[in-house]
Structure formats: structure tokens, C-alpha cells
Tab-separated table of C-alpha atoms and ligand atoms in Angstrom:
chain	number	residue	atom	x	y	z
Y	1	UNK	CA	0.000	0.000	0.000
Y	2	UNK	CA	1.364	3.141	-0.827
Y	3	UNK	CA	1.182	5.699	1.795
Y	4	UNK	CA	0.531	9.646	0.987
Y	5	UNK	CA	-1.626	11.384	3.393
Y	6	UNK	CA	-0.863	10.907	7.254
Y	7	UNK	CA	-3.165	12.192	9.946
Y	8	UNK	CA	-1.590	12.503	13.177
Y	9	UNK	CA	-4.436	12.345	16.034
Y	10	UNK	CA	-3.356	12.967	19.699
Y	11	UNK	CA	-6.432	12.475	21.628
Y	12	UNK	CA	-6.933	13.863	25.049
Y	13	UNK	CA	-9.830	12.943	27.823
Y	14	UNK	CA	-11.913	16.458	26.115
Y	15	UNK	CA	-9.414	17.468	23.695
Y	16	UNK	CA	-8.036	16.498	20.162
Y	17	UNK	CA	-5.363	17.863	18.544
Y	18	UNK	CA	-4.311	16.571	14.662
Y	19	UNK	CA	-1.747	17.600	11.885
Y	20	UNK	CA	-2.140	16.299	8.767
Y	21	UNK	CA	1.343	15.660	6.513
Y	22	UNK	CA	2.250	14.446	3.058
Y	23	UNK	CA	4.894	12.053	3.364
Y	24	UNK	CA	5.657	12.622	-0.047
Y	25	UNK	CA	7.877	15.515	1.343
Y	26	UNK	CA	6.883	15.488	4.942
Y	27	UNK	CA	5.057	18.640	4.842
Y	28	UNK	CA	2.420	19.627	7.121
Y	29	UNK	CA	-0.782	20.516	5.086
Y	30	UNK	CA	-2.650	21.184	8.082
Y	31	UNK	CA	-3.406	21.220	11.587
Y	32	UNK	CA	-5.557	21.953	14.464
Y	33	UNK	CA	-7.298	21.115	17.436
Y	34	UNK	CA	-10.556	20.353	18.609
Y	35	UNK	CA	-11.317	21.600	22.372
Y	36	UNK	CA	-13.715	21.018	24.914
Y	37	UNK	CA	-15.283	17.701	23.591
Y	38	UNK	CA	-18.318	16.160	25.564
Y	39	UNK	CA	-18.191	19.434	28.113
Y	40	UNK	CA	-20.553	22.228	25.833
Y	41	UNK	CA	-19.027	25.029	24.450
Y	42	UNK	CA	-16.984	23.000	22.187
Y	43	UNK	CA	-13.909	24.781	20.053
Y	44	UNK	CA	-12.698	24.217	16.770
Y	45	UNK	CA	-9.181	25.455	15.288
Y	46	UNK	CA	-7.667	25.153	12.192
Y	47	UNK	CA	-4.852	26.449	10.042
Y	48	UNK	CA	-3.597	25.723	6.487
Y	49	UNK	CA	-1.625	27.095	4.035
Y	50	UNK	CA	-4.750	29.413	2.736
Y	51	UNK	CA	-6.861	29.818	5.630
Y	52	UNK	CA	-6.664	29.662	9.691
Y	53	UNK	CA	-9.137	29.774	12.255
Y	54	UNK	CA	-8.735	30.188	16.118
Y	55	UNK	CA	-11.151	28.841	18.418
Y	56	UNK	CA	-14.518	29.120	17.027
Y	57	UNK	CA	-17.323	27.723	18.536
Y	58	UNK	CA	-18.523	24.125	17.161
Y	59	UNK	CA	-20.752	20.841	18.169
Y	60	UNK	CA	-18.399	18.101	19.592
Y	61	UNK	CA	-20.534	15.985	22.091
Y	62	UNK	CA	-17.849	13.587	21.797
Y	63	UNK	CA	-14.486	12.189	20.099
Y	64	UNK	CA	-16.345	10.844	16.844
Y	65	UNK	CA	-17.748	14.005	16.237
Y	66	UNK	CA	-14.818	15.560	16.799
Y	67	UNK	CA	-13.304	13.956	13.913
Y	68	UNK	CA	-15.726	14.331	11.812
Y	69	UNK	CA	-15.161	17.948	12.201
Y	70	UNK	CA	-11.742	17.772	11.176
Y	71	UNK	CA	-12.411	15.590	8.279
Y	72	UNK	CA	-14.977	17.997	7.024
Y	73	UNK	CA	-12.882	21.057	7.216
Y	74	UNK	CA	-9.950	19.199	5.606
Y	75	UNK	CA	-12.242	18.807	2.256
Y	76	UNK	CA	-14.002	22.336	2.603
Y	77	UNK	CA	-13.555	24.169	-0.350
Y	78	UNK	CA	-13.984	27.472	1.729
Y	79	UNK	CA	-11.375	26.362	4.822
Y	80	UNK	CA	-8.720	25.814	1.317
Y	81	UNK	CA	-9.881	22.234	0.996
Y	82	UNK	CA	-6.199	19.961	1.702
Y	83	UNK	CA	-7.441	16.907	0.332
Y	84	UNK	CA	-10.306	16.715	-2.631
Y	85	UNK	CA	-11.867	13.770	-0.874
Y	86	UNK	CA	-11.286	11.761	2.806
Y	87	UNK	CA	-10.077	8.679	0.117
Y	88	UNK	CA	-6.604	10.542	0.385
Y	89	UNK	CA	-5.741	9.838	4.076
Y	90	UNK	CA	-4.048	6.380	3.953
Y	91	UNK	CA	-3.170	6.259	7.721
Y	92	UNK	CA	-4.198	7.835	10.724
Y	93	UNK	CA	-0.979	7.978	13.771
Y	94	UNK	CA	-2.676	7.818	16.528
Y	95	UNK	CA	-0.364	8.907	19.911
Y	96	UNK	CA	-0.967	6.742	22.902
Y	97	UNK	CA	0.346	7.402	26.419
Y	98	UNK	CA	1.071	3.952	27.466
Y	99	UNK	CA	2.375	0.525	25.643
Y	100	UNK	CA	2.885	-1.362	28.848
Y	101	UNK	CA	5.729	-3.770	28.320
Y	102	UNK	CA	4.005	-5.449	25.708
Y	103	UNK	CA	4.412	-2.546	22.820
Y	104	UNK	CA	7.886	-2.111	22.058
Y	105	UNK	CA	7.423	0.217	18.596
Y	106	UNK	CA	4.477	1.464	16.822
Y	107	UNK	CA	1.729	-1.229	15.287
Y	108	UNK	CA	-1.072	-1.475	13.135
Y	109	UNK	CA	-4.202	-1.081	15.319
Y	110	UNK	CA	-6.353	-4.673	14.886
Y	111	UNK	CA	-8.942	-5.561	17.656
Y	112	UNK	CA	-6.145	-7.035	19.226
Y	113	UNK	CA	-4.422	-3.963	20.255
Y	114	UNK	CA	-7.700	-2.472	21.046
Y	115	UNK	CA	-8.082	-5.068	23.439
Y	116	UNK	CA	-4.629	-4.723	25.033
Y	117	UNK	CA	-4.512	-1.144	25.119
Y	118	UNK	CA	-7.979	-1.593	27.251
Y	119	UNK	CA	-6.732	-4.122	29.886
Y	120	UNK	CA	-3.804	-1.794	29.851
Y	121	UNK	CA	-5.893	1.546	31.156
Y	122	UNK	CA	-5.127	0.636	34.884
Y	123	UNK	CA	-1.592	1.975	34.224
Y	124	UNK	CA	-2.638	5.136	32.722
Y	125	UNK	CA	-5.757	5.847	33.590
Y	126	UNK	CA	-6.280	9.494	32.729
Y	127	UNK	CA	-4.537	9.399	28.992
Y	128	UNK	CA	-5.461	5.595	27.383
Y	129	UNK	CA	-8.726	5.531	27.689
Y	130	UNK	CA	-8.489	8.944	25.667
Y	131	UNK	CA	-6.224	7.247	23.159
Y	132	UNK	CA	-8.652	4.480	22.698
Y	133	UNK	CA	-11.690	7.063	21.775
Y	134	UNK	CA	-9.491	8.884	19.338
Y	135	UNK	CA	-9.201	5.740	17.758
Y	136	UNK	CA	-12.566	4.275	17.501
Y	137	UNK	CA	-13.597	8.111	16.618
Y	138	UNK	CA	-10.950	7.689	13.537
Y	139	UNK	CA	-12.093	4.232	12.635
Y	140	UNK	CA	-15.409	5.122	12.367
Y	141	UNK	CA	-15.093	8.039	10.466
Y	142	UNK	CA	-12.037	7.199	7.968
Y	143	UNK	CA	-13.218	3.192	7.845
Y	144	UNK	CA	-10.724	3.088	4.935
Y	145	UNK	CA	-7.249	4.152	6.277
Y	146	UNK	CA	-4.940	2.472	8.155
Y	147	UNK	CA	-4.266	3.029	11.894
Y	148	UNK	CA	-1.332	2.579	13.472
Y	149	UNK	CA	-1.241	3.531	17.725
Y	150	UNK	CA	2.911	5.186	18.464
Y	151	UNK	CA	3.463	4.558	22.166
Y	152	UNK	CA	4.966	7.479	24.244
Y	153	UNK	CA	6.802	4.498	26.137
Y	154	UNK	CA	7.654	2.263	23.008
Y	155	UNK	CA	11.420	4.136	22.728
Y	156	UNK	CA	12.406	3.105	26.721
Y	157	UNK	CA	11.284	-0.572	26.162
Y	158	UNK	CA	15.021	-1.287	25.457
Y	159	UNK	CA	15.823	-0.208	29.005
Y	160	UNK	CA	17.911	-3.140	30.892
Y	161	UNK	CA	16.119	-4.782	34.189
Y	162	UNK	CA	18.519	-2.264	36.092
Y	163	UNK	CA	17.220	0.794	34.950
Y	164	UNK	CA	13.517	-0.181	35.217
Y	165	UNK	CA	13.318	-2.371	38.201
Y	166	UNK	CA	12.212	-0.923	41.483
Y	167	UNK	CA	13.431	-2.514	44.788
Y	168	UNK	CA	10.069	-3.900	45.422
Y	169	UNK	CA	9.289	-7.757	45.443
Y	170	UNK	CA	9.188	-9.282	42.215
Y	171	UNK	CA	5.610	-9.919	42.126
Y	172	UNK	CA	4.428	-6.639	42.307
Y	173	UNK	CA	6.074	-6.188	38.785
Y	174	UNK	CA	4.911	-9.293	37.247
Y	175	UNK	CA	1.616	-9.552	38.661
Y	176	UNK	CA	0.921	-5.498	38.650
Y	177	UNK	CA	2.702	-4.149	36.030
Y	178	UNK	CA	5.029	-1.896	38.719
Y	179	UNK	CA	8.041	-0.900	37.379
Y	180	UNK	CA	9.519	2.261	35.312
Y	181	UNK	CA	8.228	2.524	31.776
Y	182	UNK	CA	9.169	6.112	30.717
Y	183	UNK	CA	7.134	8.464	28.452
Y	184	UNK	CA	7.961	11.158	26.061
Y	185	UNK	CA	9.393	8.620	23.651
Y	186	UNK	CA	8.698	9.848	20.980
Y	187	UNK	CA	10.373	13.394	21.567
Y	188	UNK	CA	13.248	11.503	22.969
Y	189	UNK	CA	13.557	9.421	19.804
Y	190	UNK	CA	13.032	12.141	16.797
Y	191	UNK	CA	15.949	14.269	18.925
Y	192	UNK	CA	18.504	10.946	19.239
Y	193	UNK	CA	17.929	10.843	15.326
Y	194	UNK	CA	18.238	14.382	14.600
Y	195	UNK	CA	21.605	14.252	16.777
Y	196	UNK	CA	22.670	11.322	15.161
Y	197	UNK	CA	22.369	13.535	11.691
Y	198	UNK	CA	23.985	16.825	12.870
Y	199	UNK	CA	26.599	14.644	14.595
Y	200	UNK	CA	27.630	13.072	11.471
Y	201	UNK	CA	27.758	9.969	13.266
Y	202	UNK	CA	26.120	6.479	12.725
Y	203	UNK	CA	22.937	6.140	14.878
Y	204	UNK	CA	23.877	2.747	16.426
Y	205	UNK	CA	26.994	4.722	17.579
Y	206	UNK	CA	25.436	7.728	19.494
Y	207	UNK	CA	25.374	8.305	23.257
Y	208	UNK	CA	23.566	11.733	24.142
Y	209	UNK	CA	21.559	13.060	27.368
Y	210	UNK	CA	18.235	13.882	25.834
Y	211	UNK	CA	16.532	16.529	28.139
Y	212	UNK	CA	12.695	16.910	26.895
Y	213	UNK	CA	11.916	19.837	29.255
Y	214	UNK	CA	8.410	21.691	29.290
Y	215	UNK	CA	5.107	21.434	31.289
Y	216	UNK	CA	6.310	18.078	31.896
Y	217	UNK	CA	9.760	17.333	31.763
Y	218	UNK	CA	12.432	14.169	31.214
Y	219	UNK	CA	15.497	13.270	30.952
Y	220	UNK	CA	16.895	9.886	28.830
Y	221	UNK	CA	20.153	8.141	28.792
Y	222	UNK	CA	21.090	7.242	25.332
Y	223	UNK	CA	23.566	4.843	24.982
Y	224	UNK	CA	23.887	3.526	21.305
Y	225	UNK	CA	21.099	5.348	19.816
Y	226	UNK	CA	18.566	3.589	22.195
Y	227	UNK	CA	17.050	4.016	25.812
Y	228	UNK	CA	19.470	3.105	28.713
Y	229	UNK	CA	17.853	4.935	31.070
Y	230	UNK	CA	15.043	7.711	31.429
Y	231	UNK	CA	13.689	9.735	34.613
Y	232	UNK	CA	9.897	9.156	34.286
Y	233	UNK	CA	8.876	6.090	35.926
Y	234	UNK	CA	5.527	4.180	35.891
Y	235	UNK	CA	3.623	6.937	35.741
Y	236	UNK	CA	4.957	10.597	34.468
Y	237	UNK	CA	4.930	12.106	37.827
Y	238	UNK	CA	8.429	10.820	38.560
Y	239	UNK	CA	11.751	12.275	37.748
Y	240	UNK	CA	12.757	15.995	37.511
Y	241	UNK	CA	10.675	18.890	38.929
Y	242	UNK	CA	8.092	20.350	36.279
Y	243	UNK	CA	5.594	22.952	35.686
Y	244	UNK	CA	2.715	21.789	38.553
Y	245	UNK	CA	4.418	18.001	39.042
Y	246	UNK	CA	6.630	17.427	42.406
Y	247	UNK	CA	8.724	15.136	40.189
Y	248	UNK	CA	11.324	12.671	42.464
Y	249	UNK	CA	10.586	13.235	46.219
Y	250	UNK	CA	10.445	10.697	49.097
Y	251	UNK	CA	7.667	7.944	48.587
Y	252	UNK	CA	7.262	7.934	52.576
Y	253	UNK	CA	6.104	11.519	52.049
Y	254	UNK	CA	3.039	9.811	50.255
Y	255	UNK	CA	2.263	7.521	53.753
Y	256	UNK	CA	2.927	10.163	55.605
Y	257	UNK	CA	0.456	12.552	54.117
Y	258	UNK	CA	-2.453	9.429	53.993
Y	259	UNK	CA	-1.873	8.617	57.700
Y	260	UNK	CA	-2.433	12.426	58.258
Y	261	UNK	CA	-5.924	13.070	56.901
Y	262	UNK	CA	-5.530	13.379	53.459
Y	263	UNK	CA	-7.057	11.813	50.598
Y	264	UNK	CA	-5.814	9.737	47.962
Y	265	UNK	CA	-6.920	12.047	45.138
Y	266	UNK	CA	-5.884	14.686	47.442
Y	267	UNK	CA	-2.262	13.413	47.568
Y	268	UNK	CA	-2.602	12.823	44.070
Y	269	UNK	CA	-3.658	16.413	43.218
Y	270	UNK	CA	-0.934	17.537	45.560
Y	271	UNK	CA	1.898	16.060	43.821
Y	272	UNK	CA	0.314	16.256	39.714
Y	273	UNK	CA	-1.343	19.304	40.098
Y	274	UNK	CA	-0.266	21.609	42.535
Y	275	UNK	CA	3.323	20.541	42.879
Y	276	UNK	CA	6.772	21.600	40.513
Y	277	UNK	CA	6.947	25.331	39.886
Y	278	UNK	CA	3.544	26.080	41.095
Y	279	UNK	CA	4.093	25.310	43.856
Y	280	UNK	CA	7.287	26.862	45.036
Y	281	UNK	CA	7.216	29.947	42.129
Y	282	UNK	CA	5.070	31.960	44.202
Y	283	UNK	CA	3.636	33.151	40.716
Y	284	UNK	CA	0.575	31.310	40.672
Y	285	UNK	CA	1.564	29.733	37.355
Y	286	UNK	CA	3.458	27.111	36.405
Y	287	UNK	CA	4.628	28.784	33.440
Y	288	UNK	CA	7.902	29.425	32.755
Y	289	UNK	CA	7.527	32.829	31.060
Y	290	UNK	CA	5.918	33.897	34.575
Y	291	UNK	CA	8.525	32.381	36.750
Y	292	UNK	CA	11.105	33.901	34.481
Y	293	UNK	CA	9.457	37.635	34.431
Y	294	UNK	CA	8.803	37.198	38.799
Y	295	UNK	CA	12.752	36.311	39.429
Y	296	UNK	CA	13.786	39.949	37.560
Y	297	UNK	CA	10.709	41.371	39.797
Y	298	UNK	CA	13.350	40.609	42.626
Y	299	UNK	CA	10.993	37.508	43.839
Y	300	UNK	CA	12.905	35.207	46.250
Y	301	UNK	CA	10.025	32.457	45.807
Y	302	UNK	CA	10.714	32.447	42.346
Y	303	UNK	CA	14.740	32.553	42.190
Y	304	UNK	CA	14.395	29.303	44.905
Y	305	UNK	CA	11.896	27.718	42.562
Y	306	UNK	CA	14.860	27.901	38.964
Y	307	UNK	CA	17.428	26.579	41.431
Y	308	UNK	CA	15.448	23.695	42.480
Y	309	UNK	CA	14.417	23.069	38.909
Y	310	UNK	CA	17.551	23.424	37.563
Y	311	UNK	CA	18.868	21.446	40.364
Y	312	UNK	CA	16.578	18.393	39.611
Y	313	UNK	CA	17.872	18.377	35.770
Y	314	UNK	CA	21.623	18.240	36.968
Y	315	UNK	CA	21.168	15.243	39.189
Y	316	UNK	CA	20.275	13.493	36.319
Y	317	UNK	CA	22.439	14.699	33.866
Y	318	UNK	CA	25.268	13.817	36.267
Y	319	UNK	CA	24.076	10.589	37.122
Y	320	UNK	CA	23.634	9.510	32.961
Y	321	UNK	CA	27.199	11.415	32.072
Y	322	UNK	CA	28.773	8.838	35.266
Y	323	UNK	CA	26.825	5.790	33.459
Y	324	UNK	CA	27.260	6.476	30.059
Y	325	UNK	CA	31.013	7.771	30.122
Y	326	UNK	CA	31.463	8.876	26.720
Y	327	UNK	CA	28.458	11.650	26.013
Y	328	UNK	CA	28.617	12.730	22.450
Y	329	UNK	CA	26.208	15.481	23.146
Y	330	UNK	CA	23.773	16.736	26.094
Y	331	UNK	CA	20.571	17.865	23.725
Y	332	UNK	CA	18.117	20.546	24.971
Y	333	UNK	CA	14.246	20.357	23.845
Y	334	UNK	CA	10.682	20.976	24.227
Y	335	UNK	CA	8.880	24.185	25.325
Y	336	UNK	CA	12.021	25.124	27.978
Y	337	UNK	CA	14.623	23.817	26.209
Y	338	UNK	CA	13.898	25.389	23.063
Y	339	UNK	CA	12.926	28.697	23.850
Y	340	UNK	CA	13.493	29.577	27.659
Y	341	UNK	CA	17.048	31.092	27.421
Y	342	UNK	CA	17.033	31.719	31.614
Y	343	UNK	CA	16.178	28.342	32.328
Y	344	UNK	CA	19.286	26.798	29.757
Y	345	UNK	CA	21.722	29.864	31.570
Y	346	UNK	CA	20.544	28.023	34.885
Y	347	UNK	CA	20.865	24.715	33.981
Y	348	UNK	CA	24.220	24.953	32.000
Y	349	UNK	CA	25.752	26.793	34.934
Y	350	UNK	CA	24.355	24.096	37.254
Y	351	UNK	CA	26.514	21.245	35.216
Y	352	UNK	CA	29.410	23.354	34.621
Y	353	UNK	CA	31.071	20.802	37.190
Y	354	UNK	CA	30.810	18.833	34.263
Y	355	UNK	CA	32.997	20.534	32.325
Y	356	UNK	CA	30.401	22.524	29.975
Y	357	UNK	CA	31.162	25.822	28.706
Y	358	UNK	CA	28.430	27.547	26.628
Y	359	UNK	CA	28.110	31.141	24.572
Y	360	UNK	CA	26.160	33.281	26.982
Y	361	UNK	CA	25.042	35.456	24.305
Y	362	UNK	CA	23.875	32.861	21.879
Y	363	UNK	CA	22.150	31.443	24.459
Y	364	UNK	CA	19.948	35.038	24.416
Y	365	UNK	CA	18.949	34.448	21.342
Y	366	UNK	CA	18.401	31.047	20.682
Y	367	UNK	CA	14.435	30.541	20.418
Y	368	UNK	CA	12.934	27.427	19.290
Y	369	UNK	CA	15.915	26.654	16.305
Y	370	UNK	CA	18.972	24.015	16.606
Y	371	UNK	CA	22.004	25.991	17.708
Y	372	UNK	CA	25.260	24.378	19.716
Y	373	UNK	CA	25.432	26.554	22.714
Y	374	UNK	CA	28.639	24.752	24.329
Y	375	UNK	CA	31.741	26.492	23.294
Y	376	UNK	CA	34.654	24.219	21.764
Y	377	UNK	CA	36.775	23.869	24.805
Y	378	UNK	CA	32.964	22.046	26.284
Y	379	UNK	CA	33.863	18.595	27.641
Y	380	UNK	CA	30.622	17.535	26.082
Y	381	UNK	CA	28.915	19.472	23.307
Y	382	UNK	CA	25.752	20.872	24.245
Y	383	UNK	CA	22.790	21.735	21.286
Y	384	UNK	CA	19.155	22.856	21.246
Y	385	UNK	CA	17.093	20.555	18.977
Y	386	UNK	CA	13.621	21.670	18.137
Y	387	UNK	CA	11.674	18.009	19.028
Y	388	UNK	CA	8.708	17.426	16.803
Y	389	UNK	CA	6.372	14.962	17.800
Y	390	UNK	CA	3.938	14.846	15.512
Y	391	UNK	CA	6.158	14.612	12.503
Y	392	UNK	CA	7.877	11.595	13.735
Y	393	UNK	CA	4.214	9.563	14.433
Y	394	UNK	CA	3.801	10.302	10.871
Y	395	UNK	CA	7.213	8.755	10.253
Y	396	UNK	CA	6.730	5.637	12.381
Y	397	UNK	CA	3.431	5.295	10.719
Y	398	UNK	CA	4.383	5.599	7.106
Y	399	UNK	CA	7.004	3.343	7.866
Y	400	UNK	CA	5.188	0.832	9.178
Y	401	UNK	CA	2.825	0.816	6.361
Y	402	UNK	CA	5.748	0.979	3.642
G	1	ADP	P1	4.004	20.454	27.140
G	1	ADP	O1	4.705	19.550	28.102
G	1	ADP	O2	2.630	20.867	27.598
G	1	ADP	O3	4.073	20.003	25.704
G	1	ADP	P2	5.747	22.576	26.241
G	1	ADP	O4	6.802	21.686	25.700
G	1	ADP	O5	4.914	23.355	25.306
G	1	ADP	O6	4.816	21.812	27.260
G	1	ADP	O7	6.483	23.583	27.250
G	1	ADP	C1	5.780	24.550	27.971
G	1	ADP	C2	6.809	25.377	28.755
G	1	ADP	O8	7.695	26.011	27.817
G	1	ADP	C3	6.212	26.478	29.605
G	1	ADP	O9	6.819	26.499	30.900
G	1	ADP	C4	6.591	27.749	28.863
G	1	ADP	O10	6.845	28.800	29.748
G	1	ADP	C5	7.856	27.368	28.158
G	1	ADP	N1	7.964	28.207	26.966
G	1	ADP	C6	7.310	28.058	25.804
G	1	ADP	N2	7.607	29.064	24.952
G	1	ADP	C7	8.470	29.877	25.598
G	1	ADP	C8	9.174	31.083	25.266
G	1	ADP	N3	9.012	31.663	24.079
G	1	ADP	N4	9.984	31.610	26.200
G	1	ADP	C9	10.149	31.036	27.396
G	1	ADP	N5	9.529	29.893	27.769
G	1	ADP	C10	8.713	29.326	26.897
């Protein structure tokens, strides 16, 4: 079958985002999002190459009528009209959070996989079952293409038992599924091979510290062009600090808080919600941009809150650099690492231990484009590398189909 037209659906519990590309040149044609499904007051927006629309109001009572939406405005003569008729979209990509062990790389979606991804929800409860209804929304509506489900935790399956076993009895992970799976995959992957390219070196060959930093952040060991290691765990609330999620602290803290009145969805709001940057910033926003504009305000909240962010990324740079030995890059991306020059000044100077060196004033400038910050006499090179997410589903998913 000869694959064209990719649609790349990322579904979220009231939410649906989608770019559609041409793999003939792996262009975007066009791309949107679809908000508030199933809660009223439903929002539809939509750009191409001849016509763009933000936010304007629309019926989506739930994720199949969501996509029909899209589908409709993809063949509108007066949105521009992409495609002449739905016949041109060969595959749909569809993101899902969570693979479980089983998923290793991207597959075909059959009943099967339906069925797996289902039993699978108890490990990510809030993001596969939204996964699942952008899928059955897509095979309903575009019956004819292919659909192939990308795992955000397909790219860490090549972790060893050392990097994803807790110190738990054994049965917990084989009966329950507890152990450290890692997400952002995807990111981490399209980065690994875009360092791979700009390194000049073979991808089989390539060790790097990938550091996928935004709302939520991680950081992945690459040893050999694959996952070693990776600082999300079984769910994505692990690892470094991020925008409202406490990241690593002490699991006792957890008991502690339970044995002391509080809830379990309290605890859980606590430490996914109303943790990270929010928390400490003293901004009321986990945003970066806020947190960045309250630290030259003089705020003492907010100058604690970059140095315990920063500080969470260096412990695990540090701790992959001492595993990995020979780092042929540390690679920044993501919302943070792409654009938030204050943050990267923070961090950098935080690893300098490390021997890193970087151009201050490039670093200024540098704003969601690949640039080498590190300077030559760097022990390891450091470079921003725009990730792109969506591009790479439709990669995995044309070449699965190829
Ligand atoms: P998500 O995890 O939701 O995909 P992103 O990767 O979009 O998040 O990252 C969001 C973060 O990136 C926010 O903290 C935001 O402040 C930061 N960010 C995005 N754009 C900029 C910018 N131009 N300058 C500084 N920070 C930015």
C-alpha cells in the first residue's frame, strides 16, 4: 500500500489535537485542534496554508464528532480544501500514552491492540482511555485508512532490568505491572535521530543526554542510539521537577500525608497538580515565562523555585554522564529547552562541574531553532534541537505501512 496522506491524532480525555502531513515531502498541510469535547461550548481550530481559524465555537458531544469535524474542514472548499476527498488519508498515527511492556514500537491497530490497550488503562488511567476514543472516533469516520497507535513508552522498552526495576518484590512487577516505563518517547527518539544527523555519526553509535523539558519534563540516557535509562517512571509524575508536578521526592512523604488526613486524590492532586513550579514559584503559574518575568521582579520564591528546577535536571544529567562515560552530546528540547534562554543559563551553569562551557550570548537568542550553545573547549557538546512529535508519528506510521 502506498502511503501519501498521514493524519496525526493525539487524543486527550476532552481534547483532540491533529496535523495532517504528506509524506511525499513530509510537509504539514494542516493542523488543528478540537477543544472542549463532551463538556458544551466546544472549540474548533484550524490552520492551512490558505486559511486559519482560532477557536470558534462548534458541536463536539464527543471524540467521533470531533473527527468528523476535522475531516470535514480538511475537504471544505472554503477552509482551502487539503485533500479533494477523505479517500486521500491512507493512515491515521494515533499517539498513545502507554504501551505497557508489551508494545515495544508502533503497530497497526487490529482488535487485538484495542483489546490490550484496554486491559492496559489501569496503568494510565487518565490518557489511554483517551487514546482508545481517538481511535474508535478515527475508525469510524475514515473506515478506509490504516491506523497505526505510536506509544509514548515504546522508545524506553530497550531499558535493561537495572534501569527499570524498582526494589520492590518481584511480584508486584509481574503480577501489577510496577516498574519504570518512561514516556515522552517519541520526543526523545526524533531528537537521538536528529543528533545522530547533525553529529555526522552512525545512529547505532550515538550516546547523548536527551533533556525533553516543558510542562512536563524528562530526561533519557542514550547509549547507542537507544534508551538506557530515562527519569519518568511508571507513571509521568516521577523524575525531575516540572511545571505543577513534584517530580522525584520521598515515597514515605506519600504515607505520611495518607496517615495524616488526606485523601488519595488529594495526595494525588498535591503532587500532579499543585506541585513543581507552582508550587514553590510563588507566581501562581506554572509557566515558565511567569517564573522567568517574577525572578527579575526581585521575587525570592521564584529565584528558589529555577534553582530547584535546575537542580533536579543536573542530578540526572550527572548521574547519565557517570553511566554512560562517553556523552557525544547533552541535547536541549521541548517548550524550555527550546525557547526559555534563563532556564538553559541556569541549567548549564548548574553542570558546569561537568565541564560545559556555553556562549552566553547565543544562548539570548536562541528561540525554538537548533544551535550548539557549548563552546569548543565544552567537555561535552551541548545543542538545542527543536523536538517534533507529531512529525515523527507520521514517520513511524508511514514506515510501518511501507
Ligand atoms: P508540554 O509539556 O505541555 O508540551 P511545552 O513543551 O509546550 O509543554 O512547554 C511549555 C513550557 O515552555 C512552559 O513552561 C513555557 O513557559 C515554556 N515556553 C514556551 N515558549 C516559551 C518562550 N518563548 N519563552 C520562554 N519559555 C517558553
Amino acid at each position: 500500500m502506498a502511503v501519501r496522506h498521514v493524519l496525526v491524532v493525539n487524543a486527550g480525555s476532552s481534547s483532540l489535537k491533529f496535523m495532517l502531513f504528506d509524506m511525499a515531502n513530509e510537509q504539514m498541510l494542516a493542523k488543528g485542534q478540537v477543544e472542549r469535547i463532551g463538556i458544551g461550548n466546544s472549540l474548533f481550530s484550524y490552520t492551512n496554508a490558505a486559511f486559519s481559524e482560532k477557536q470558534s465555537p462548534c458541536e463536539a458531544p464527543d471524540h467521533t464528532a470531533a473527527v468528523q469535524l476535522v475531516c470535514n474542514a480538511l475537504i471544505d472548499p472554503a477552509k482551502g480544501a487539503c485533500l479533494k476527498s477523505l479517500d486521500e488519508i491512507d493512515a491515521v498515527g494515533h499517539r498513545v500514552v502507554h504501551g505497557g511492556e508489551r508494545f515495544s514500537g508502533s503497530v497497526i491497530v487490529t482488535p487485538e491492540v484495542v483489546d490490550a490497550l484496554t486491559a492496559m488503562i489501569p496503568l494510565a488511567p487518565l490518557h489511554n482511555p483517551a487514546g482508545l476514543q481517538g481511535i474508535a472516533g478515527c475508525e469510524k469516520v475514515l473506515a478506509n485508512a490504516k491506523h497505526v497507535a505510536v506509544f509514548d513508552t515504546a522508545f524506553h522498552q530497550t531499558m535493561p532490568e537495572e534501569s527499570y526495576l524498582y526494589g520492590l518484590p518481584k511480584e508486584l512487577h509481574e503480577k501489577l505491572g510496577v516498574r519504570k516505563y518512561g514516556f515522552h518517547g517519541t520526543s526523545h527518539k526524533f531528537v537521538t535521530q536528529r543528533a545522530a544527523e547533525v553529529l555526522g555519526k552512525p545512529l547505532d553509535e550515538v550516546n547523548l543526554v536527551t533533556c525533553h523539558l516543558g510542562n512536563g519534563s524528562s530526561i533519557t540516557a542514550v547509549k547507542g542510539g537507544k534508551c538506557w535509562d530515562t527519569s519518568m517512571g511508571m507513571t509521568p509524575l516521577a523524575g525531575v521537577m516540572m511545571g505543577t508536578r513534584s517530580g522525584d521526592i520521598d515515597p514515605a512523604v506519600v504515607l505520611y500525608l495518607l496517615k495524616n488526613g488526606y485523601t488519595a486524590e488529594q495526595v494525588d492532586a498535591l503532587m500532579n497538580k499543585q506541585g513543581g513550579v507552582l508550587a514553590l514559584g510563588g507566581t501562581g503559574s506554572s509557566d515558565m515565562r511567569d517564573l522567568c518575568s517574577a525572578i527579575v521582579d526581585g521575587s525570592e520564591a521564584a529565584k528558589t523555585a529555577m534553582a530547584r528546577l535546575v537542580h533536579s535536571y543536573a542530578m540526572y544529567v550527572g548521574g547519565y554522564v557517570a553511566l554512560l562515560g562517553h556523552v557525544d552530546a547533552i541535547i536541549l528540547t521541548g517548550g524550555i529547552g527550546e525557547n526559555s534562554w534563563e532556564t538553559r543559563e541556569a541549567f548549564l551553569k548548574a553542570i558546569s562541574g561537568l565541564g560545559i562551557t556555553f556562549d552566553a550570548e547565543l544562548n539570548r537568542k536562541v528561540r525554538g531553532v537548533e544551535a550548539t550553545l557549548s563552546l569548543a573547549d565544552s567537555k561535552i557538546p551541548v545543542i538545542v534541537l527543536p523536538t517534533n512529535e507529531e512529525l515523527m508519528i507520521a514517520r513511524e506510521t508511514f514506515a510501518l505501512l511501507a
